[in-house]
Amino acid sequence: MSIHIGAQPGQIAPTVLMPGDPLRAKFIAETLLEDAECFNEVRGMLGFTGTWQGKRVSVMGSGMGMPSLMIYANELLGEYGVSTLIRVGTCGALQEDLEVGDVVLPLTASTNAQFNKLRFAGMDFAPAVDFELLQQAHAVATRRGDRVHVGGILSSDSFYEDDPEAWKLWAKFRVLAIEMESSALFTLAAKYGTRALSVLTVSDNLATGALATSEQRERGFPHMAEIALEVAPA
Ligand code: HPA
């Protein structure tokens, strides 16, 4: 057991899908995995391992924001031998041509957080996804007929900004969308010599004011999880 994860060694698969919400992890396990067993209940951050089309995979919540995700990712990668982490989550689009329900596959994630500035003595580290996973996810999404966008995103340290227009600077530099976890995920995958990817769905658009309906939110999640499960290494 690690400090924040109550699993025994071997209970967690080499690939872990990470939605922000632990109840989404439960939903994915119950609806998409076979023989899913819960391996973590510490702090309600539910984690499950099961199989998908014969592949053993785990799914566990990351919590919201990078400090929470980093606690779990450090323990999964550093103590449980996990070799692939795939975030599945929502994002707010920053470009008018992105529609609610579109898939966003980040290449890289800029951030307004300071963790890499601290780590690299003020210099910039450019966190990137695993190219092979990205290629596969793009192929799967395209085959499914999804509208899919590949490019940079912003992982923000705050949801409620004092300046409601802060996102516009990032939008000007063609950043596609904002969320709150991926930059830390890609950084830790690099640190541990492992692989990471994010499969995001647009839940709202800051440029147009569009917002997902509750039905779209419900459909969006299995959809992302299915792309992630298809590309999960066996
Ligand atoms: N901001 C930050 N994270 C998000 C958003 C947003 O507008 N939408 C979905 N995740």
PDB file of N, CA, C and O in Angstrom, residues 42-108:
ATOM      1  N   VAL A  42      -9.624   4.705  -0.391  1.00  0.00           N
ATOM      2  CA  VAL A  42      -9.036   5.734   0.467  1.00  0.00           C
ATOM      3  C   VAL A  42      -9.454   7.116  -0.045  1.00  0.00           C
ATOM      4  O   VAL A  42      -9.322   7.402  -1.238  1.00  0.00           O
ATOM      5  N   ARG A  43      -9.976   7.942   0.846  1.00  0.00           N
ATOM      6  CA  ARG A  43     -10.488   9.291   0.522  1.00  0.00           C
ATOM      7  C   ARG A  43     -11.561   9.267  -0.561  1.00  0.00           C
ATOM      8  O   ARG A  43     -11.775  10.265  -1.261  1.00  0.00           O
ATOM      9  N   GLY A  44     -12.201   8.127  -0.764  1.00  0.00           N
ATOM     10  CA  GLY A  44     -13.252   8.043  -1.785  1.00  0.00           C
ATOM     11  C   GLY A  44     -12.724   8.096  -3.215  1.00  0.00           C
ATOM     12  O   GLY A  44     -13.506   8.217  -4.158  1.00  0.00           O
ATOM     13  N   MET A  45     -11.382   7.998  -3.374  1.00  0.00           N
ATOM     14  CA  MET A  45     -10.814   8.090  -4.732  1.00  0.00           C
ATOM     15  C   MET A  45     -10.810   6.685  -5.350  1.00  0.00           C
ATOM     16  O   MET A  45      -9.794   6.001  -5.429  1.00  0.00           O
ATOM     17  N   LEU A  46     -12.014   6.286  -5.781  1.00  0.00           N
ATOM     18  CA  LEU A  46     -12.248   4.907  -6.190  1.00  0.00           C
ATOM     19  C   LEU A  46     -11.379   4.478  -7.370  1.00  0.00           C
ATOM     20  O   LEU A  46     -11.180   5.222  -8.325  1.00  0.00           O
ATOM     21  N   GLY A  47     -10.856   3.248  -7.259  1.00  0.00           N
ATOM     22  CA  GLY A  47     -10.063   2.654  -8.335  1.00  0.00           C
ATOM     23  C   GLY A  47     -10.495   1.215  -8.555  1.00  0.00           C
ATOM     24  O   GLY A  47     -10.828   0.505  -7.590  1.00  0.00           O
ATOM     25  N   PHE A  48     -10.521   0.795  -9.815  1.00  0.00           N
ATOM     26  CA  PHE A  48     -10.997  -0.548 -10.184  1.00  0.00           C
ATOM     27  C   PHE A  48     -10.052  -1.169 -11.205  1.00  0.00           C
ATOM     28  O   PHE A  48      -9.482  -0.462 -12.037  1.00  0.00           O
ATOM     29  N   THR A  49      -9.933  -2.487 -11.157  1.00  0.00           N
ATOM     30  CA  THR A  49      -9.224  -3.218 -12.210  1.00  0.00           C
ATOM     31  C   THR A  49     -10.167  -4.267 -12.785  1.00  0.00           C
ATOM     32  O   THR A  49     -10.873  -4.951 -12.034  1.00  0.00           O
ATOM     33  N   GLY A  50     -10.179  -4.366 -14.116  1.00  0.00           N
ATOM     34  CA  GLY A  50     -11.011  -5.368 -14.784  1.00  0.00           C
ATOM     35  C   GLY A  50     -10.403  -5.668 -16.146  1.00  0.00           C
ATOM     36  O   GLY A  50      -9.209  -5.416 -16.369  1.00  0.00           O
ATOM     37  N   THR A  51     -11.225  -6.191 -17.039  1.00  0.00           N
ATOM     38  CA  THR A  51     -10.711  -6.436 -18.393  1.00  0.00           C
ATOM     39  C   THR A  51     -11.625  -5.769 -19.415  1.00  0.00           C
ATOM     40  O   THR A  51     -12.834  -5.601 -19.192  1.00  0.00           O
ATOM     41  N   TRP A  52     -11.032  -5.396 -20.523  1.00  0.00           N
ATOM     42  CA  TRP A  52     -11.775  -4.832 -21.663  1.00  0.00           C
ATOM     43  C   TRP A  52     -11.281  -5.557 -22.901  1.00  0.00           C
ATOM     44  O   TRP A  52     -10.098  -5.482 -23.239  1.00  0.00           O
ATOM     45  N   GLN A  53     -12.165  -6.297 -23.546  1.00  0.00           N
ATOM     46  CA  GLN A  53     -11.803  -7.120 -24.706  1.00  0.00           C
ATOM     47  C   GLN A  53     -10.537  -7.923 -24.427  1.00  0.00           C
ATOM     48  O   GLN A  53      -9.604  -7.948 -25.226  1.00  0.00           O
ATOM     49  N   GLY A  54     -10.501  -8.512 -23.252  1.00  0.00           N
ATOM     50  CA  GLY A  54      -9.385  -9.386 -22.896  1.00  0.00           C
ATOM     51  C   GLY A  54      -8.165  -8.672 -22.330  1.00  0.00           C
ATOM     52  O   GLY A  54      -7.250  -9.317 -21.817  1.00  0.00           O
ATOM     53  N   LYS A  55      -8.138  -7.326 -22.416  1.00  0.00           N
ATOM     54  CA  LYS A  55      -6.997  -6.569 -21.880  1.00  0.00           C
ATOM     55  C   LYS A  55      -7.252  -6.211 -20.422  1.00  0.00           C
ATOM     56  O   LYS A  55      -8.345  -5.738 -20.097  1.00  0.00           O
ATOM     57  N   ARG A  56      -6.262  -6.408 -19.568  1.00  0.00           N
ATOM     58  CA  ARG A  56      -6.415  -6.023 -18.167  1.00  0.00           C
ATOM     59  C   ARG A  56      -6.110  -4.527 -18.034  1.00  0.00           C
ATOM     60  O   ARG A  56      -5.026  -4.073 -18.426  1.00  0.00           O
ATOM     61  N   VAL A  57      -7.067  -3.785 -17.533  1.00  0.00           N
ATOM     62  CA  VAL A  57      -6.877  -2.338 -17.364  1.00  0.00           C
ATOM     63  C   VAL A  57      -7.479  -1.880 -16.031  1.00  0.00           C
ATOM     64  O   VAL A  57      -8.384  -2.521 -15.498  1.00  0.00           O
ATOM     65  N   SER A  58      -6.955  -0.768 -15.544  1.00  0.00           N
ATOM     66  CA  SER A  58      -7.504  -0.161 -14.332  1.00  0.00           C
ATOM     67  C   SER A  58      -8.074   1.206 -14.666  1.00  0.00           C
ATOM     68  O   SER A  58      -7.711   1.815 -15.678  1.00  0.00           O
ATOM     69  N   VAL A  59      -8.948   1.667 -13.797  1.00  0.00           N
ATOM     70  CA  VAL A  59      -9.503   3.018 -13.924  1.00  0.00           C
ATOM     71  C   VAL A  59      -9.629   3.590 -12.517  1.00  0.00           C
ATOM     72  O   VAL A  59     -10.112   2.916 -11.613  1.00  0.00           O
ATOM     73  N   MET A  60      -9.086   4.797 -12.351  1.00  0.00           N
ATOM     74  CA  MET A  60      -9.084   5.405 -11.015  1.00  0.00           C
ATOM     75  C   MET A  60      -9.236   6.917 -11.133  1.00  0.00           C
ATOM     76  O   MET A  60      -8.676   7.527 -12.046  1.00  0.00           O
ATOM     77  N   GLY A  61      -9.966   7.531 -10.235  1.00  0.00           N
ATOM     78  CA  GLY A  61     -10.120   8.986 -10.226  1.00  0.00           C
ATOM     79  C   GLY A  61      -8.793   9.671  -9.929  1.00  0.00           C
ATOM     80  O   GLY A  61      -7.939   9.117  -9.234  1.00  0.00           O
ATOM     81  N   SER A  62      -8.639  10.892 -10.481  1.00  0.00           N
ATOM     82  CA  SER A  62      -7.431  11.681 -10.174  1.00  0.00           C
ATOM     83  C   SER A  62      -7.750  12.810  -9.208  1.00  0.00           C
ATOM     84  O   SER A  62      -6.848  13.426  -8.649  1.00  0.00           O
ATOM     85  N   GLY A  63      -9.056  13.085  -9.013  1.00  0.00           N
ATOM     86  CA  GLY A  63      -9.441  14.321  -8.342  1.00  0.00           C
ATOM     87  C   GLY A  63      -9.286  15.482  -9.304  1.00  0.00           C
ATOM     88  O   GLY A  63      -8.811  15.312 -10.424  1.00  0.00           O
ATOM     89  N   MET A  64      -9.738  16.666  -8.849  1.00  0.00           N
ATOM     90  CA  MET A  64      -9.654  17.848  -9.708  1.00  0.00           C
ATOM     91  C   MET A  64      -8.361  18.598  -9.453  1.00  0.00           C
ATOM     92  O   MET A  64      -7.992  18.834  -8.305  1.00  0.00           O
ATOM     93  N   GLY A  65      -7.682  18.961 -10.542  1.00  0.00           N
ATOM     94  CA  GLY A  65      -6.504  19.815 -10.426  1.00  0.00           C
ATOM     95  C   GLY A  65      -5.212  19.026 -10.314  1.00  0.00           C
ATOM     96  O   GLY A  65      -5.193  17.837 -10.006  1.00  0.00           O
ATOM     97  N   MET A  66      -4.127  19.728 -10.587  1.00  0.00           N
ATOM     98  CA  MET A  66      -2.825  19.063 -10.690  1.00  0.00           C
ATOM     99  C   MET A  66      -2.251  18.573  -9.367  1.00  0.00           C
ATOM    100  O   MET A  66      -1.678  17.485  -9.339  1.00  0.00           O
ATOM    101  N   PRO A  67      -2.391  19.305  -8.251  1.00  0.00           N
ATOM    102  CA  PRO A  67      -1.862  18.743  -6.988  1.00  0.00           C
ATOM    103  C   PRO A  67      -2.481  17.388  -6.661  1.00  0.00           C
ATOM    104  O   PRO A  67      -1.780  16.460  -6.252  1.00  0.00           O
ATOM    105  N   SER A  68      -3.783  17.247  -6.856  1.00  0.00           N
ATOM    106  CA  SER A  68      -4.436  15.968  -6.577  1.00  0.00           C
ATOM    107  C   SER A  68      -3.946  14.899  -7.552  1.00  0.00           C
ATOM    108  O   SER A  68      -3.512  13.810  -7.152  1.00  0.00           O
ATOM    109  N   LEU A  69      -3.963  15.212  -8.844  1.00  0.00           N
ATOM    110  CA  LEU A  69      -3.518  14.219  -9.835  1.00  0.00           C
ATOM    111  C   LEU A  69      -2.087  13.777  -9.553  1.00  0.00           C
ATOM    112  O   LEU A  69      -1.757  12.597  -9.668  1.00  0.00           O
ATOM    113  N   MET A  70      -1.221  14.722  -9.169  1.00  0.00           N
ATOM    114  CA  MET A  70       0.198  14.375  -8.975  1.00  0.00           C
ATOM    115  C   MET A  70       0.401  13.397  -7.825  1.00  0.00           C
ATOM    116  O   MET A  70       1.280  12.542  -7.882  1.00  0.00           O
ATOM    117  N   ILE A  71      -0.411  13.517  -6.788  1.00  0.00           N
ATOM    118  CA  ILE A  71      -0.300  12.558  -5.678  1.00  0.00           C
ATOM    119  C   ILE A  71      -0.560  11.144  -6.197  1.00  0.00           C
ATOM    120  O   ILE A  71       0.231  10.225  -5.975  1.00  0.00           O
ATOM    121  N   TYR A  72      -1.648  10.974  -6.927  1.00  0.00           N
ATOM    122  CA  TYR A  72      -2.011   9.628  -7.395  1.00  0.00           C
ATOM    123  C   TYR A  72      -1.072   9.141  -8.495  1.00  0.00           C
ATOM    124  O   TYR A  72      -0.659   7.987  -8.503  1.00  0.00           O
ATOM    125  N   ALA A  73      -0.708  10.023  -9.417  1.00  0.00           N
ATOM    126  CA  ALA A  73       0.169   9.596 -10.524  1.00  0.00           C
ATOM    127  C   ALA A  73       1.550   9.216  -9.994  1.00  0.00           C
ATOM    128  O   ALA A  73       2.136   8.227 -10.429  1.00  0.00           O
ATOM    129  N   ASN A  74       2.072   9.980  -9.037  1.00  0.00           N
ATOM    130  CA  ASN A  74       3.377   9.625  -8.445  1.00  0.00           C
ATOM    131  C   ASN A  74       3.332   8.242  -7.829  1.00  0.00           C
ATOM    132  O   ASN A  74       4.267   7.453  -7.990  1.00  0.00           O
ATOM    133  N   GLU A  75       2.256   7.938  -7.125  1.00  0.00           N
ATOM    134  CA  GLU A  75       2.181   6.632  -6.455  1.00  0.00           C
ATOM    135  C   GLU A  75       1.938   5.507  -7.462  1.00  0.00           C
ATOM    136  O   GLU A  75       2.524   4.430  -7.349  1.00  0.00           O
ATOM    137  N   LEU A  76       1.099   5.751  -8.465  1.00  0.00           N
ATOM    138  CA  LEU A  76       0.848   4.712  -9.473  1.00  0.00           C
ATOM    139  C   LEU A  76       2.123   4.401 -10.270  1.00  0.00           C
ATOM    140  O   LEU A  76       2.458   3.233 -10.487  1.00  0.00           O
ATOM    141  N   LEU A  77       2.830   5.447 -10.680  1.00  0.00           N
ATOM    142  CA  LEU A  77       4.021   5.254 -11.518  1.00  0.00           C
ATOM    143  C   LEU A  77       5.223   4.815 -10.683  1.00  0.00           C
ATOM    144  O   LEU A  77       6.020   3.979 -11.112  1.00  0.00           O
ATOM    145  N   GLY A  78       5.338   5.383  -9.494  1.00  0.00           N
ATOM    146  CA  GLY A  78       6.529   5.137  -8.670  1.00  0.00           C
ATOM    147  C   GLY A  78       6.431   3.901  -7.796  1.00  0.00           C
ATOM    148  O   GLY A  78       7.450   3.287  -7.465  1.00  0.00           O
ATOM    149  N   GLU A  79       5.213   3.494  -7.412  1.00  0.00           N
ATOM    150  CA  GLU A  79       5.095   2.395  -6.443  1.00  0.00           C
ATOM    151  C   GLU A  79       4.310   1.191  -6.953  1.00  0.00           C
ATOM    152  O   GLU A  79       4.426   0.107  -6.390  1.00  0.00           O
ATOM    153  N   TYR A  80       3.496   1.372  -7.972  1.00  0.00           N
ATOM    154  CA  TYR A  80       2.688   0.247  -8.452  1.00  0.00           C
ATOM    155  C   TYR A  80       3.092  -0.236  -9.851  1.00  0.00           C
ATOM    156  O   TYR A  80       2.385  -1.046 -10.456  1.00  0.00           O
ATOM    157  N   GLY A  81       4.195   0.294 -10.364  1.00  0.00           N
ATOM    158  CA  GLY A  81       4.707  -0.186 -11.653  1.00  0.00           C
ATOM    159  C   GLY A  81       3.817   0.127 -12.844  1.00  0.00           C
ATOM    160  O   GLY A  81       3.889  -0.545 -13.876  1.00  0.00           O
ATOM    161  N   VAL A  82       2.963   1.150 -12.716  1.00  0.00           N
ATOM    162  CA  VAL A  82       2.103   1.525 -13.849  1.00  0.00           C
ATOM    163  C   VAL A  82       2.969   2.128 -14.959  1.00  0.00           C
ATOM    164  O   VAL A  82       3.885   2.908 -14.684  1.00  0.00           O
ATOM    165  N   SER A  83       2.707   1.755 -16.214  1.00  0.00           N
ATOM    166  CA  SER A  83       3.550   2.232 -17.308  1.00  0.00           C
ATOM    167  C   SER A  83       2.796   3.125 -18.308  1.00  0.00           C
ATOM    168  O   SER A  83       3.417   3.757 -19.158  1.00  0.00           O
ATOM    169  N   THR A  84       1.475   3.166 -18.218  1.00  0.00           N
ATOM    170  CA  THR A  84       0.693   4.044 -19.111  1.00  0.00           C
ATOM    171  C   THR A  84      -0.451   4.681 -18.324  1.00  0.00           C
ATOM    172  O   THR A  84      -1.241   3.968 -17.697  1.00  0.00           O
ATOM    173  N   LEU A  85      -0.529   5.999 -18.380  1.00  0.00           N
ATOM    174  CA  LEU A  85      -1.651   6.709 -17.759  1.00  0.00           C
ATOM    175  C   LEU A  85      -2.402   7.473 -18.845  1.00  0.00           C
ATOM    176  O   LEU A  85      -1.793   8.215 -19.624  1.00  0.00           O
ATOM    177  N   ILE A  86      -3.706   7.272 -18.898  1.00  0.00           N
ATOM    178  CA  ILE A  86      -4.526   7.974 -19.894  1.00  0.00           C
ATOM    179  C   ILE A  86      -5.628   8.748 -19.170  1.00  0.00           C
ATOM    180  O   ILE A  86      -6.529   8.157 -18.576  1.00  0.00           O
ATOM    181  N   ARG A  87      -5.517  10.084 -19.225  1.00  0.00           N
ATOM    182  CA  ARG A  87      -6.578  10.897 -18.635  1.00  0.00           C
ATOM    183  C   ARG A  87      -7.775  10.912 -19.572  1.00  0.00           C
ATOM    184  O   ARG A  87      -7.616  11.054 -20.794  1.00  0.00           O
ATOM    185  N   VAL A  88      -8.958  10.766 -19.014  1.00  0.00           N
ATOM    186  CA  VAL A  88     -10.199  10.970 -19.774  1.00  0.00           C
ATOM    187  C   VAL A  88     -10.983  12.051 -19.037  1.00  0.00           C
ATOM    188  O   VAL A  88     -11.311  11.894 -17.864  1.00  0.00           O
ATOM    189  N   GLY A  89     -11.223  13.161 -19.705  1.00  0.00           N
ATOM    190  CA  GLY A  89     -11.886  14.255 -18.983  1.00  0.00           C
ATOM    191  C   GLY A  89     -12.493  15.271 -19.923  1.00  0.00           C
ATOM    192  O   GLY A  89     -12.440  15.132 -21.142  1.00  0.00           O
ATOM    193  N   THR A  90     -13.062  16.296 -19.315  1.00  0.00           N
ATOM    194  CA  THR A  90     -13.671  17.353 -20.118  1.00  0.00           C
ATOM    195  C   THR A  90     -12.740  18.560 -20.192  1.00  0.00           C
ATOM    196  O   THR A  90     -11.811  18.702 -19.399  1.00  0.00           O
ATOM    197  N   CYS A  91     -13.006  19.411 -21.152  1.00  0.00           N
ATOM    198  CA  CYS A  91     -12.230  20.643 -21.290  1.00  0.00           C
ATOM    199  C   CYS A  91     -13.150  21.746 -21.797  1.00  0.00           C
ATOM    200  O   CYS A  91     -14.205  21.482 -22.364  1.00  0.00           O
ATOM    201  N   GLY A  92     -12.734  22.970 -21.543  1.00  0.00           N
ATOM    202  CA  GLY A  92     -13.437  24.136 -22.069  1.00  0.00           C
ATOM    203  C   GLY A  92     -12.715  24.601 -23.324  1.00  0.00           C
ATOM    204  O   GLY A  92     -11.520  24.895 -23.284  1.00  0.00           O
ATOM    205  N   ALA A  93     -13.418  24.656 -24.449  1.00  0.00           N
ATOM    206  CA  ALA A  93     -12.776  25.076 -25.707  1.00  0.00           C
ATOM    207  C   ALA A  93     -12.477  26.569 -25.673  1.00  0.00           C
ATOM    208  O   ALA A  93     -13.236  27.365 -25.110  1.00  0.00           O
ATOM    209  N   LEU A  94     -11.341  26.950 -26.290  1.00  0.00           N
ATOM    210  CA  LEU A  94     -10.954  28.363 -26.360  1.00  0.00           C
ATOM    211  C   LEU A  94     -11.049  28.913 -27.780  1.00  0.00           C
ATOM    212  O   LEU A  94     -10.754  30.071 -28.017  1.00  0.00           O
ATOM    213  N   GLN A  95     -11.430  28.057 -28.731  1.00  0.00           N
ATOM    214  CA  GLN A  95     -11.536  28.461 -30.136  1.00  0.00           C
ATOM    215  C   GLN A  95     -12.972  28.271 -30.598  1.00  0.00           C
ATOM    216  O   GLN A  95     -13.610  27.279 -30.237  1.00  0.00           O
ATOM    217  N   GLU A  96     -13.435  29.205 -31.407  1.00  0.00           N
ATOM    218  CA  GLU A  96     -14.844  29.176 -31.825  1.00  0.00           C
ATOM    219  C   GLU A  96     -15.216  27.945 -32.639  1.00  0.00           C
ATOM    220  O   GLU A  96     -16.361  27.522 -32.655  1.00  0.00           O
ATOM    221  N   ASP A  97     -14.212  27.377 -33.355  1.00  0.00           N
ATOM    222  CA  ASP A  97     -14.545  26.257 -34.243  1.00  0.00           C
ATOM    223  C   ASP A  97     -14.617  24.914 -33.513  1.00  0.00           C
ATOM    224  O   ASP A  97     -14.869  23.890 -34.141  1.00  0.00           O
ATOM    225  N   LEU A  98     -14.424  24.903 -32.208  1.00  0.00           N
ATOM    226  CA  LEU A  98     -14.584  23.655 -31.454  1.00  0.00           C
ATOM    227  C   LEU A  98     -16.001  23.586 -30.895  1.00  0.00           C
ATOM    228  O   LEU A  98     -16.467  24.532 -30.257  1.00  0.00           O
ATOM    229  N   GLU A  99     -16.655  22.462 -31.140  1.00  0.00           N
ATOM    230  CA  GLU A  99     -18.043  22.316 -30.688  1.00  0.00           C
ATOM    231  C   GLU A  99     -18.130  21.407 -29.470  1.00  0.00           C
ATOM    232  O   GLU A  99     -17.273  20.533 -29.276  1.00  0.00           O
ATOM    233  N   VAL A 100     -19.173  21.601 -28.677  1.00  0.00           N
ATOM    234  CA  VAL A 100     -19.432  20.714 -27.545  1.00  0.00           C
ATOM    235  C   VAL A 100     -19.531  19.280 -28.057  1.00  0.00           C
ATOM    236  O   VAL A 100     -20.185  19.025 -29.079  1.00  0.00           O
ATOM    237  N   GLY A 101     -18.818  18.377 -27.393  1.00  0.00           N
ATOM    238  CA  GLY A 101     -18.813  16.974 -27.802  1.00  0.00           C
ATOM    239  C   GLY A 101     -17.621  16.601 -28.670  1.00  0.00           C
ATOM    240  O   GLY A 101     -17.332  15.421 -28.851  1.00  0.00           O
ATOM    241  N   ASP A 102     -16.911  17.611 -29.205  1.00  0.00           N
ATOM    242  CA  ASP A 102     -15.713  17.312 -30.002  1.00  0.00           C
ATOM    243  C   ASP A 102     -14.649  16.670 -29.111  1.00  0.00           C
ATOM    244  O   ASP A 102     -14.584  16.940 -27.907  1.00  0.00           O
ATOM    245  N   VAL A 103     -13.801  15.858 -29.740  1.00  0.00           N
ATOM    246  CA  VAL A 103     -12.681  15.241 -29.018  1.00  0.00           C
ATOM    247  C   VAL A 103     -11.447  16.129 -29.191  1.00  0.00           C
ATOM    248  O   VAL A 103     -11.157  16.589 -30.296  1.00  0.00           O
ATOM    249  N   VAL A 104     -10.753  16.391 -28.095  1.00  0.00           N
ATOM    250  CA  VAL A 104      -9.482  17.114 -28.140  1.00  0.00           C
ATOM    251  C   VAL A 104      -8.381  16.168 -27.663  1.00  0.00           C
ATOM    252  O   VAL A 104      -8.473  15.597 -26.571  1.00  0.00           O
ATOM    253  N   LEU A 105      -7.363  15.994 -28.503  1.00  0.00           N
ATOM    254  CA  LEU A 105      -6.192  15.185 -28.139  1.00  0.00           C
ATOM    255  C   LEU A 105      -5.013  16.141 -28.016  1.00  0.00           C
ATOM    256  O   LEU A 105      -4.510  16.630 -29.029  1.00  0.00           O
ATOM    257  N   PRO A 106      -4.590  16.441 -26.780  1.00  0.00           N
ATOM    258  CA  PRO A 106      -3.465  17.367 -26.635  1.00  0.00           C
ATOM    259  C   PRO A 106      -2.161  16.746 -27.113  1.00  0.00           C
ATOM    260  O   PRO A 106      -1.931  15.551 -26.924  1.00  0.00           O
ATOM    261  N   LEU A 107      -1.325  17.603 -27.743  1.00  0.00           N
ATOM    262  CA  LEU A 107       0.059  17.236 -28.050  1.00  0.00           C
ATOM    263  C   LEU A 107       0.925  17.586 -26.847  1.00  0.00           C
ATOM    264  O   LEU A 107       1.896  16.926 -26.531  1.00  0.00           O
ATOM    265  N   THR A 108       0.567  18.714 -26.252  1.00  0.00           N
ATOM    266  CA  THR A 108       1.321  19.280 -25.145  1.00  0.00           C
ATOM    267  C   THR A 108       0.353  20.082 -24.288  1.00  0.00           C
ATOM    268  O   THR A 108      -0.739  20.410 -24.748  1.00  0.00           O
TER     269      THR A 108
END
